[in-house]
mmCIF file of C-alpha atoms and ligand atoms in Angstrom:
data_model
loop_
_atom_site.group_PDB
_atom_site.id
_atom_site.type_symbol
_atom_site.label_atom_id
_atom_site.label_comp_id
_atom_site.label_asym_id
_atom_site.label_seq_id
_atom_site.Cartn_x
_atom_site.Cartn_y
_atom_site.Cartn_z
ATOM 1 C CA UNK A 1 -0.029 0.086 0.001
ATOM 2 C CA UNK A 2 1.037 3.722 -0.741
ATOM 3 C CA UNK A 3 0.089 6.419 1.414
ATOM 4 C CA UNK A 4 0.816 10.199 0.781
ATOM 5 C CA UNK A 5 0.243 12.699 3.320
ATOM 6 C CA UNK A 6 -0.069 16.277 2.447
ATOM 7 C CA UNK A 7 3.052 16.177 0.137
ATOM 8 C CA UNK A 8 4.257 19.406 -1.353
ATOM 9 C CA UNK A 9 7.081 20.212 -3.447
ATOM 10 C CA UNK A 10 8.343 23.766 -3.745
ATOM 11 C CA UNK A 11 11.027 24.607 -6.322
ATOM 12 C CA UNK A 12 13.178 27.766 -5.916
ATOM 13 C CA UNK A 13 13.374 28.805 -9.746
ATOM 14 C CA UNK A 14 15.637 32.023 -10.124
ATOM 15 C CA UNK A 15 14.377 33.668 -7.030
ATOM 16 C CA UNK A 16 10.791 32.848 -7.446
ATOM 17 C CA UNK A 17 9.095 29.726 -5.683
ATOM 18 C CA UNK A 18 7.232 27.189 -7.990
ATOM 19 C CA UNK A 19 4.849 25.057 -6.118
ATOM 20 C CA UNK A 20 4.733 22.017 -8.361
ATOM 21 C CA UNK A 21 2.935 19.672 -5.850
ATOM 22 C CA UNK A 22 0.371 21.238 -3.425
ATOM 23 C CA UNK A 23 -0.662 19.232 -0.611
ATOM 24 C CA UNK A 24 -1.418 15.907 -2.165
ATOM 25 C CA UNK A 25 -2.893 13.142 0.013
ATOM 26 C CA UNK A 26 -3.292 9.611 -1.627
ATOM 27 C CA UNK A 27 -3.904 6.125 -0.791
ATOM 28 C CA UNK A 28 -3.118 3.386 -3.206
ATOM 29 C CA UNK A 29 -4.346 -0.138 -2.245
ATOM 30 C CA UNK A 30 -1.931 -3.133 -2.728
ATOM 31 C CA UNK A 31 -2.291 -4.833 -6.056
ATOM 32 C CA UNK A 32 -4.466 -1.693 -7.419
ATOM 33 C CA UNK A 33 -3.645 0.205 -10.788
ATOM 34 C CA UNK A 34 -4.070 3.851 -9.936
ATOM 35 C CA UNK A 35 -4.185 6.549 -12.581
ATOM 36 C CA UNK A 36 -3.115 10.255 -12.329
ATOM 37 C CA UNK A 37 -4.754 12.353 -15.147
ATOM 38 C CA UNK A 38 -3.466 15.896 -15.740
ATOM 39 C CA UNK A 39 -2.309 18.478 -18.151
ATOM 40 C CA UNK A 40 1.011 19.733 -18.888
ATOM 41 C CA UNK A 41 2.441 21.369 -16.102
ATOM 42 C CA UNK A 42 -0.101 19.877 -13.568
ATOM 43 C CA UNK A 43 2.699 18.517 -11.632
ATOM 44 C CA UNK A 44 2.435 14.716 -12.277
ATOM 45 C CA UNK A 45 6.351 14.065 -12.965
ATOM 46 C CA UNK A 46 7.116 16.091 -9.946
ATOM 47 C CA UNK A 47 4.706 13.933 -7.723
ATOM 48 C CA UNK A 48 6.121 10.704 -9.382
ATOM 49 C CA UNK A 49 9.611 11.642 -8.519
ATOM 50 C CA UNK A 50 8.589 12.416 -5.123
ATOM 51 C CA UNK A 51 6.901 9.054 -4.831
ATOM 52 C CA UNK A 52 10.436 7.158 -5.991
ATOM 53 C CA UNK A 53 12.290 9.518 -3.874
ATOM 54 C CA UNK A 54 14.337 11.036 -6.630
ATOM 55 C CA UNK A 55 13.039 14.326 -5.376
ATOM 56 C CA UNK A 56 12.685 15.117 -1.655
ATOM 57 C CA UNK A 57 9.180 16.567 -0.881
ATOM 58 C CA UNK A 58 9.451 19.906 0.901
ATOM 59 C CA UNK A 59 6.894 18.569 3.346
ATOM 60 C CA UNK A 60 4.639 15.799 3.765
ATOM 61 C CA UNK A 61 5.199 11.857 4.200
ATOM 62 C CA UNK A 62 5.310 9.106 1.758
ATOM 63 C CA UNK A 63 4.705 5.479 2.973
ATOM 64 C CA UNK A 64 5.386 2.413 0.929
ATOM 65 C CA UNK A 65 4.474 -0.866 2.565
ATOM 66 C CA UNK A 66 4.470 0.483 6.153
ATOM 67 C CA UNK A 67 7.919 2.128 5.639
ATOM 68 C CA UNK A 68 7.981 6.063 5.605
ATOM 69 C CA UNK A 69 10.630 7.122 3.059
ATOM 70 C CA UNK A 70 10.829 10.936 3.529
ATOM 71 C CA UNK A 71 12.633 10.752 6.984
ATOM 72 C CA UNK A 72 15.115 7.837 5.858
ATOM 73 C CA UNK A 73 18.707 8.305 5.639
ATOM 74 C CA UNK A 74 20.322 8.270 2.203
ATOM 75 C CA UNK A 75 21.517 4.433 2.867
ATOM 76 C CA UNK A 76 18.464 3.155 3.855
ATOM 77 C CA UNK A 77 16.694 4.988 1.080
ATOM 78 C CA UNK A 78 18.715 3.174 -1.376
ATOM 79 C CA UNK A 79 17.423 -0.053 -0.133
ATOM 80 C CA UNK A 80 13.751 1.116 0.194
ATOM 81 C CA UNK A 81 13.879 2.344 -3.385
ATOM 82 C CA UNK A 82 14.426 -1.176 -4.727
ATOM 83 C CA UNK A 83 10.788 -1.848 -3.751
ATOM 84 C CA UNK A 84 9.740 0.883 -6.496
ATOM 85 C CA UNK A 85 10.402 0.359 -10.283
ATOM 86 C CA UNK A 86 10.156 3.281 -12.608
ATOM 87 C CA UNK A 87 9.210 3.100 -16.214
ATOM 88 C CA UNK A 88 9.966 6.281 -18.334
ATOM 89 C CA UNK A 89 8.233 8.040 -21.577
ATOM 90 C CA UNK A 90 11.543 7.748 -23.333
ATOM 91 C CA UNK A 91 12.579 4.426 -22.166
ATOM 92 C CA UNK A 92 15.908 5.764 -21.023
ATOM 93 C CA UNK A 93 17.667 2.354 -22.255
ATOM 94 C CA UNK A 94 21.606 2.337 -22.596
ATOM 95 C CA UNK A 95 22.400 2.181 -26.413
ATOM 96 C CA UNK A 96 25.662 0.171 -25.870
ATOM 97 C CA UNK A 97 23.735 -2.727 -23.983
ATOM 98 C CA UNK A 98 21.480 -5.079 -25.485
ATOM 99 C CA UNK A 99 17.695 -5.568 -24.353
ATOM 100 C CA UNK A 100 18.951 -8.463 -22.098
ATOM 101 C CA UNK A 101 22.020 -6.404 -20.766
ATOM 102 C CA UNK A 102 19.703 -3.358 -19.945
ATOM 103 C CA UNK A 103 17.186 -5.598 -17.913
ATOM 104 C CA UNK A 104 20.271 -7.143 -16.141
ATOM 105 C CA UNK A 105 21.669 -3.723 -15.264
ATOM 106 C CA UNK A 106 19.840 -3.220 -11.985
ATOM 107 C CA UNK A 107 20.561 -6.721 -10.817
ATOM 108 C CA UNK A 108 24.334 -5.945 -11.271
ATOM 109 C CA UNK A 109 24.155 -2.693 -9.246
ATOM 110 C CA UNK A 110 22.553 -4.604 -6.318
ATOM 111 C CA UNK A 111 25.141 -7.417 -6.515
ATOM 112 C CA UNK A 112 23.007 -10.345 -7.634
ATOM 113 C CA UNK A 113 25.076 -13.209 -8.798
ATOM 114 C CA UNK A 114 25.704 -13.854 -12.499
ATOM 115 C CA UNK A 115 23.627 -17.131 -12.829
ATOM 116 C CA UNK A 116 20.616 -15.821 -10.994
ATOM 117 C CA UNK A 117 20.764 -12.577 -13.127
ATOM 118 C CA UNK A 118 20.829 -14.542 -16.187
ATOM 119 C CA UNK A 119 17.752 -16.654 -15.169
ATOM 120 C CA UNK A 120 15.899 -13.617 -14.129
ATOM 121 C CA UNK A 121 16.526 -11.812 -17.327
ATOM 122 C CA UNK A 122 15.347 -14.948 -19.304
ATOM 123 C CA UNK A 123 12.000 -14.826 -17.159
ATOM 124 C CA UNK A 124 11.408 -11.050 -17.531
ATOM 125 C CA UNK A 125 11.938 -11.435 -21.281
ATOM 126 C CA UNK A 126 9.365 -13.803 -21.538
ATOM 127 C CA UNK A 127 7.076 -11.871 -19.267
ATOM 128 C CA UNK A 128 7.161 -9.035 -21.642
ATOM 129 C CA UNK A 129 6.915 -11.075 -24.659
ATOM 130 C CA UNK A 130 10.577 -10.428 -26.102
ATOM 131 C CA UNK A 131 12.262 -13.867 -25.716
ATOM 132 C CA UNK A 132 13.536 -13.766 -29.090
ATOM 133 C CA UNK A 133 14.947 -10.157 -28.902
ATOM 134 C CA UNK A 134 17.301 -10.288 -25.744
ATOM 135 C CA UNK A 135 20.308 -10.104 -27.941
ATOM 136 C CA UNK A 136 18.997 -6.830 -29.905
ATOM 137 C CA UNK A 137 20.280 -3.653 -29.208
ATOM 138 C CA UNK A 138 17.783 -0.596 -28.643
ATOM 139 C CA UNK A 139 18.318 0.724 -32.072
ATOM 140 C CA UNK A 140 17.230 -2.662 -33.247
ATOM 141 C CA UNK A 141 13.883 -2.437 -31.545
ATOM 142 C CA UNK A 142 10.486 -0.709 -32.184
ATOM 143 C CA UNK A 143 9.210 1.822 -29.730
ATOM 144 C CA UNK A 144 6.934 -0.650 -28.159
ATOM 145 C CA UNK A 145 9.623 -3.287 -27.804
ATOM 146 C CA UNK A 146 11.835 -0.691 -26.329
ATOM 147 C CA UNK A 147 9.127 0.060 -23.695
ATOM 148 C CA UNK A 148 8.884 -3.710 -23.128
ATOM 149 C CA UNK A 149 12.546 -3.676 -22.176
ATOM 150 C CA UNK A 150 12.061 -0.502 -19.919
ATOM 151 C CA UNK A 151 9.189 -2.405 -18.184
ATOM 152 C CA UNK A 152 11.157 -5.581 -17.911
ATOM 153 C CA UNK A 153 14.094 -3.532 -16.408
ATOM 154 C CA UNK A 154 11.526 -1.944 -13.757
ATOM 155 C CA UNK A 155 10.479 -5.202 -12.550
ATOM 156 C CA UNK A 156 13.914 -6.663 -12.324
ATOM 157 C CA UNK A 157 14.397 -6.315 -8.600
ATOM 158 C CA UNK A 158 10.786 -7.708 -7.991
ATOM 159 C CA UNK A 159 9.613 -4.411 -6.802
ATOM 160 C CA UNK A 160 6.130 -3.939 -4.998
ATOM 161 C CA UNK A 161 5.352 -0.953 -6.802
ATOM 162 C CA UNK A 162 5.688 0.036 -10.652
ATOM 163 C CA UNK A 163 5.481 3.632 -11.382
ATOM 164 C CA UNK A 164 5.028 4.937 -15.083
ATOM 165 C CA UNK A 165 5.525 8.317 -16.174
ATOM 166 C CA UNK A 166 3.747 8.725 -19.660
ATOM 167 C CA UNK A 167 4.925 5.254 -20.605
ATOM 168 C CA UNK A 168 2.746 5.029 -23.783
ATOM 169 C CA UNK A 169 2.925 8.765 -24.831
ATOM 170 C CA UNK A 170 5.624 8.163 -27.307
ATOM 171 C CA UNK A 171 3.784 5.352 -28.902
ATOM 172 C CA UNK A 172 0.937 4.965 -31.562
ATOM 173 C CA UNK A 173 -2.584 4.079 -30.425
ATOM 174 C CA UNK A 174 -2.366 0.391 -31.079
ATOM 175 C CA UNK A 175 1.195 -0.247 -29.577
ATOM 176 C CA UNK A 176 -0.225 2.217 -26.441
ATOM 177 C CA UNK A 177 -3.210 -0.482 -26.127
ATOM 178 C CA UNK A 178 -0.699 -3.370 -26.455
ATOM 179 C CA UNK A 179 1.650 -1.820 -23.489
ATOM 180 C CA UNK A 180 -1.428 -0.915 -21.433
ATOM 181 C CA UNK A 181 -2.598 -4.453 -21.752
ATOM 182 C CA UNK A 182 0.930 -5.740 -20.654
ATOM 183 C CA UNK A 183 0.756 -3.491 -17.496
ATOM 184 C CA UNK A 184 -2.719 -5.021 -16.668
ATOM 185 C CA UNK A 185 -1.352 -8.607 -17.395
ATOM 186 C CA UNK A 186 1.874 -8.005 -15.199
ATOM 187 C CA UNK A 187 -0.490 -6.606 -12.469
ATOM 188 C CA UNK A 188 -2.425 -9.640 -12.445
ATOM 189 C CA UNK A 189 0.203 -12.034 -12.657
ATOM 190 C CA UNK A 190 2.404 -10.524 -9.943
ATOM 191 C CA UNK A 191 0.067 -8.493 -7.881
ATOM 192 C CA UNK A 192 2.408 -5.260 -8.088
ATOM 193 C CA UNK A 193 0.744 -2.092 -7.329
ATOM 194 C CA UNK A 194 0.874 0.225 -10.483
ATOM 195 C CA UNK A 195 0.747 4.099 -10.443
ATOM 196 C CA UNK A 196 0.447 5.576 -14.045
ATOM 197 C CA UNK A 197 0.905 9.393 -14.615
ATOM 198 C CA UNK A 198 -0.659 10.320 -18.054
ATOM 199 C CA UNK A 199 -2.439 13.036 -19.862
ATOM 200 C CA UNK A 200 -4.592 10.477 -21.899
ATOM 201 C CA UNK A 201 -7.651 9.517 -20.761
ATOM 202 C CA UNK A 202 -7.655 6.253 -22.613
ATOM 203 C CA UNK A 203 -4.797 4.955 -20.209
ATOM 204 C CA UNK A 204 -7.335 5.606 -17.329
ATOM 205 C CA UNK A 205 -10.128 4.116 -19.091
ATOM 206 C CA UNK A 206 -8.502 0.954 -20.143
ATOM 207 C CA UNK A 207 -6.715 -0.183 -17.247
ATOM 208 C CA UNK A 208 -7.121 1.749 -14.143
ATOM 209 C CA UNK A 209 -9.234 0.725 -10.817
ATOM 210 C CA UNK A 210 -8.914 4.203 -9.446
ATOM 211 C CA UNK A 211 -7.946 7.512 -10.453
ATOM 212 C CA UNK A 212 -7.215 11.252 -9.445
ATOM 213 C CA UNK A 213 -7.414 14.324 -11.509
ATOM 214 C CA UNK A 214 -4.627 16.796 -11.018
ATOM 215 C CA UNK A 215 -4.424 20.514 -11.589
ATOM 216 C CA UNK A 216 -2.240 23.096 -10.714
ATOM 217 C CA UNK A 217 -0.220 20.665 -8.096
ATOM 218 C CA UNK A 218 -3.354 19.516 -6.630
ATOM 219 C CA UNK A 219 -5.642 16.525 -6.630
ATOM 220 C CA UNK A 220 -9.186 18.086 -7.714
ATOM 221 C CA UNK A 221 -10.959 14.646 -7.585
ATOM 222 C CA UNK A 222 -9.905 11.037 -6.674
ATOM 223 C CA UNK A 223 -11.604 7.534 -6.243
ATOM 224 C CA UNK A 224 -12.394 4.275 -7.581
ATOM 225 C CA UNK A 225 -13.491 4.722 -11.213
ATOM 226 C CA UNK A 226 -16.677 2.796 -10.944
ATOM 227 C CA UNK A 227 -17.764 5.124 -8.132
ATOM 228 C CA UNK A 228 -16.495 8.263 -10.118
ATOM 229 C CA UNK A 229 -18.403 7.296 -13.343
ATOM 230 C CA UNK A 230 -21.639 6.800 -11.269
ATOM 231 C CA UNK A 231 -21.355 10.533 -10.390
ATOM 232 C CA UNK A 232 -22.788 12.785 -12.884
ATOM 233 C CA UNK A 233 -21.179 15.655 -11.547
ATOM 234 C CA UNK A 234 -17.749 14.017 -11.694
ATOM 235 C CA UNK A 235 -15.365 16.043 -13.854
ATOM 236 C CA UNK A 236 -12.997 13.200 -14.280
ATOM 237 C CA UNK A 237 -16.088 11.138 -15.291
ATOM 238 C CA UNK A 238 -16.845 13.524 -17.973
ATOM 239 C CA UNK A 239 -13.175 13.438 -19.232
ATOM 240 C CA UNK A 240 -13.432 9.693 -19.394
ATOM 241 C CA UNK A 241 -17.102 9.245 -20.601
ATOM 242 C CA UNK A 242 -17.877 12.702 -22.462
ATOM 243 C CA UNK A 243 -21.745 13.175 -22.706
ATOM 244 C CA UNK A 244 -20.968 15.766 -25.306
ATOM 245 C CA UNK A 245 -22.412 19.347 -25.801
ATOM 246 C CA UNK A 246 -25.756 19.818 -24.533
ATOM 247 C CA UNK A 247 -28.402 21.476 -26.741
ATOM 248 C CA UNK A 248 -30.777 22.686 -24.018
ATOM 249 C CA UNK A 249 -32.879 24.327 -26.721
ATOM 250 C CA UNK A 250 -34.385 20.850 -27.436
ATOM 251 C CA UNK A 251 -37.932 20.803 -25.741
ATOM 252 C CA UNK A 252 -38.411 18.464 -23.097
ATOM 253 C CA UNK A 253 -36.941 17.476 -19.580
ATOM 254 C CA UNK A 254 -33.195 16.999 -19.898
ATOM 255 C CA UNK A 255 -31.394 14.548 -17.515
ATOM 256 C CA UNK A 256 -27.813 13.249 -17.178
ATOM 257 C CA UNK A 257 -27.706 9.439 -16.476
ATOM 258 C CA UNK A 258 -24.765 7.549 -15.063
ATOM 259 C CA UNK A 259 -24.502 3.859 -14.448
ATOM 260 C CA UNK A 260 -21.746 1.681 -13.478
ATOM 261 C CA UNK A 261 -23.442 -1.569 -15.009
ATOM 262 C CA UNK A 262 -24.508 -1.711 -18.511
ATOM 263 C CA UNK A 263 -27.368 -4.163 -17.713
ATOM 264 C CA UNK A 264 -28.955 -1.354 -15.862
ATOM 265 C CA UNK A 265 -29.629 0.892 -18.509
ATOM 266 C CA UNK A 266 -31.004 -0.566 -21.875
ATOM 267 C CA UNK A 267 -34.045 -2.597 -19.992
ATOM 268 C CA UNK A 268 -34.718 0.469 -17.737
ATOM 269 C CA UNK A 269 -35.069 2.947 -20.690
ATOM 270 C CA UNK A 270 -37.297 0.606 -22.765
ATOM 271 C CA UNK A 271 -39.412 -0.289 -19.792
ATOM 272 C CA UNK A 272 -39.682 3.259 -18.765
ATOM 273 C CA UNK A 273 -41.656 3.933 -21.940
ATOM 274 C CA UNK A 274 -43.753 0.941 -21.701
ATOM 275 C CA UNK A 275 -44.327 1.208 -17.748
ATOM 276 C CA UNK A 276 -44.889 4.914 -17.581
ATOM 277 C CA UNK A 277 -45.718 5.981 -21.168
ATOM 278 C CA UNK A 278 -42.567 8.271 -21.423
ATOM 279 C CA UNK A 279 -40.585 8.177 -24.562
ATOM 280 C CA UNK A 280 -36.927 9.007 -24.011
ATOM 281 C CA UNK A 281 -34.391 10.302 -26.588
ATOM 282 C CA UNK A 282 -30.675 9.945 -26.232
ATOM 283 C CA UNK A 283 -28.695 13.136 -27.045
ATOM 284 C CA UNK A 284 -25.294 12.067 -26.371
ATOM 285 C CA UNK A 285 -22.885 10.006 -24.319
ATOM 286 C CA UNK A 286 -20.623 7.425 -23.936
ATOM 287 C CA UNK A 287 -20.681 3.547 -23.128
ATOM 288 C CA UNK A 288 -17.213 2.240 -22.392
ATOM 289 C CA UNK A 289 -15.458 -0.569 -20.532
ATOM 290 C CA UNK A 290 -14.124 0.946 -17.573
ATOM 291 C CA UNK A 291 -12.183 -1.150 -14.644
ATOM 292 C CA UNK A 292 -13.609 -4.404 -16.232
ATOM 293 C CA UNK A 293 -17.404 -3.071 -16.388
ATOM 294 C CA UNK A 294 -19.350 -1.738 -19.077
ATOM 295 C CA UNK A 295 -20.085 1.575 -17.850
ATOM 296 C CA UNK A 296 -21.718 4.758 -19.273
ATOM 297 C CA UNK A 297 -23.050 8.322 -19.097
ATOM 298 C CA UNK A 298 -25.839 9.628 -21.093
ATOM 299 C CA UNK A 299 -27.819 12.662 -21.844
ATOM 300 C CA UNK A 300 -31.360 12.257 -22.468
ATOM 301 C CA UNK A 301 -34.509 14.337 -23.000
ATOM 302 C CA UNK A 302 -38.001 12.925 -22.608
ATOM 303 C CA UNK A 303 -41.458 14.547 -22.755
ATOM 304 C CA UNK A 304 -43.360 14.758 -19.775
ATOM 305 C CA UNK A 305 -46.679 13.223 -20.300
ATOM 306 C CA UNK A 306 -48.864 11.534 -17.685
ATOM 307 C CA UNK A 307 -46.025 10.727 -15.503
ATOM 308 C CA UNK A 308 -44.387 13.293 -13.090
ATOM 309 C CA UNK A 309 -40.796 13.929 -13.122
ATOM 310 C CA UNK A 310 -40.404 12.326 -9.595
ATOM 311 C CA UNK A 311 -41.879 9.136 -11.002
ATOM 312 C CA UNK A 312 -39.319 8.991 -13.951
ATOM 313 C CA UNK A 313 -36.649 9.751 -11.877
ATOM 314 C CA UNK A 314 -37.383 7.348 -9.121
ATOM 315 C CA UNK A 315 -38.193 4.751 -11.718
ATOM 316 C CA UNK A 316 -34.309 4.957 -12.959
ATOM 317 C CA UNK A 317 -32.925 5.364 -9.408
ATOM 318 C CA UNK A 318 -34.678 2.186 -8.350
ATOM 319 C CA UNK A 319 -32.754 0.304 -11.280
ATOM 320 C CA UNK A 320 -29.353 1.514 -10.293
ATOM 321 C CA UNK A 321 -28.981 4.682 -12.550
ATOM 322 C CA UNK A 322 -27.786 7.654 -10.984
ATOM 323 C CA UNK A 323 -29.768 10.695 -12.225
ATOM 324 C CA UNK A 324 -29.501 14.546 -12.398
ATOM 325 C CA UNK A 325 -31.464 17.011 -13.892
ATOM 326 C CA UNK A 326 -29.204 18.468 -16.761
HETATM 327 N N1 ATP B 401 13.496 21.348 -11.281
HETATM 328 C C1 ATP B 401 12.362 22.303 -11.385
HETATM 329 N N2 ATP B 401 12.913 23.496 -11.063
HETATM 330 C C2 ATP B 401 11.912 24.589 -11.122
HETATM 331 N N3 ATP B 401 10.402 24.303 -11.527
HETATM 332 C C3 ATP B 401 10.098 23.027 -11.802
HETATM 333 C C4 ATP B 401 11.255 21.910 -11.799
HETATM 334 N N4 ATP B 401 10.496 20.846 -12.254
HETATM 335 C C5 ATP B 401 9.239 21.140 -12.294
HETATM 336 N N5 ATP B 401 9.053 22.412 -12.295
HETATM 337 C C6 ATP B 401 7.695 23.172 -12.500
HETATM 338 O O1 ATP B 401 6.845 22.563 -11.722
HETATM 339 C C7 ATP B 401 5.650 22.350 -12.533
HETATM 340 C C8 ATP B 401 4.921 20.957 -12.671
HETATM 341 O O2 ATP B 401 6.068 20.446 -13.444
HETATM 342 P P1 ATP B 401 5.853 18.737 -13.867
HETATM 343 O O3 ATP B 401 6.982 18.349 -14.841
HETATM 344 O O4 ATP B 401 5.751 18.066 -12.750
HETATM 345 O O5 ATP B 401 4.608 18.844 -14.570
HETATM 346 P P2 ATP B 401 3.774 17.486 -15.410
HETATM 347 O O6 ATP B 401 2.441 17.476 -15.189
HETATM 348 O O7 ATP B 401 4.790 16.291 -15.208
HETATM 349 O O8 ATP B 401 3.804 18.092 -16.858
HETATM 350 P P3 ATP B 401 4.039 17.386 -18.460
HETATM 351 O O9 ATP B 401 2.747 16.772 -18.498
HETATM 352 O O10 ATP B 401 4.315 18.353 -19.436
HETATM 353 O O11 ATP B 401 5.084 16.308 -18.375
HETATM 354 C C9 ATP B 401 5.659 23.150 -13.602
HETATM 355 O O12 ATP B 401 5.346 24.458 -13.565
HETATM 356 C C10 ATP B 401 7.199 23.211 -13.832
HETATM 357 O O13 ATP B 401 7.600 24.385 -14.524
HETATM 358 MG MG1 MG B 402 5.612 15.156 -16.849
#
């Protein structure tokens, strides 16, 4: 488990103070995939560098697996850092070493014996689907393959936490999907806790269990995705499952519906017209797989007829749909 309590990082930049991370508190459960979504300059990389202690926070505490990292001595920190693996946007591979030798490097640094290193590298190459590429140099690998090497290297020391800073931003959409699925597969196979930092909604939608929205150094929202998408007022939900621009000039009553289970919605809308005699039209919205569930957010309009608004809203809520008047 990872716990951050009021983590702040202030940089002194040519006489000015820049607060890159501003009082972030966060809990990531063991085995979870947690996404941090934010625009450029939001403070994501700074937060990640605090998490792996490449950067000391100005204040606040960071606890990984029950060990508080900020107050540690330099030497203890070196050991504690081995519990955390990091994957980078631009791979950061050594060009003079083969894929296998890049993966082996952190094991050499920590003094693992040669035979054990070789065995571990073979396992890791297989885990990331590169068994036939170990002898290739980075210049002979595609972007997706390089990132597979980066992921294997991050996992070499069997960390309990895997951090990723925009690991897929340099990749095309199809390769992005493959790398995200690899993160998920590794998470399921090894139980490693994953924290992904990204500016792409797709990354969060595809594999995260929980997420936070970061702006100007702060978390403006965070929680389990299924909970967030069921909240019609959630900004993160609107980014992940946009309902689109809403034309309020269309006559009728306008509602935003959110549901964390697809089975809730189709029969509910069709039964609504049958049971209450109300015709509902869908104006826009998104149905997507999120955190392993088919979830959705819809804008709908209906003509109030014989049924009252309370009856319509109550009918949908009883069937697990969250409803707000748009
Ligand atoms: N070493 C530094 N010295 C001074 N200011 C810094 C330093 N590193 C980052 N900052 C500032 O902190 C803020 C957050 O930067 P950070 O790199 O964490 O954002 P980010 O969310 O990762 O952005 P991007 O998506 O572009 O990578 C920015 O205003 C940046 O200029
Ligand atoms: Mg960054």
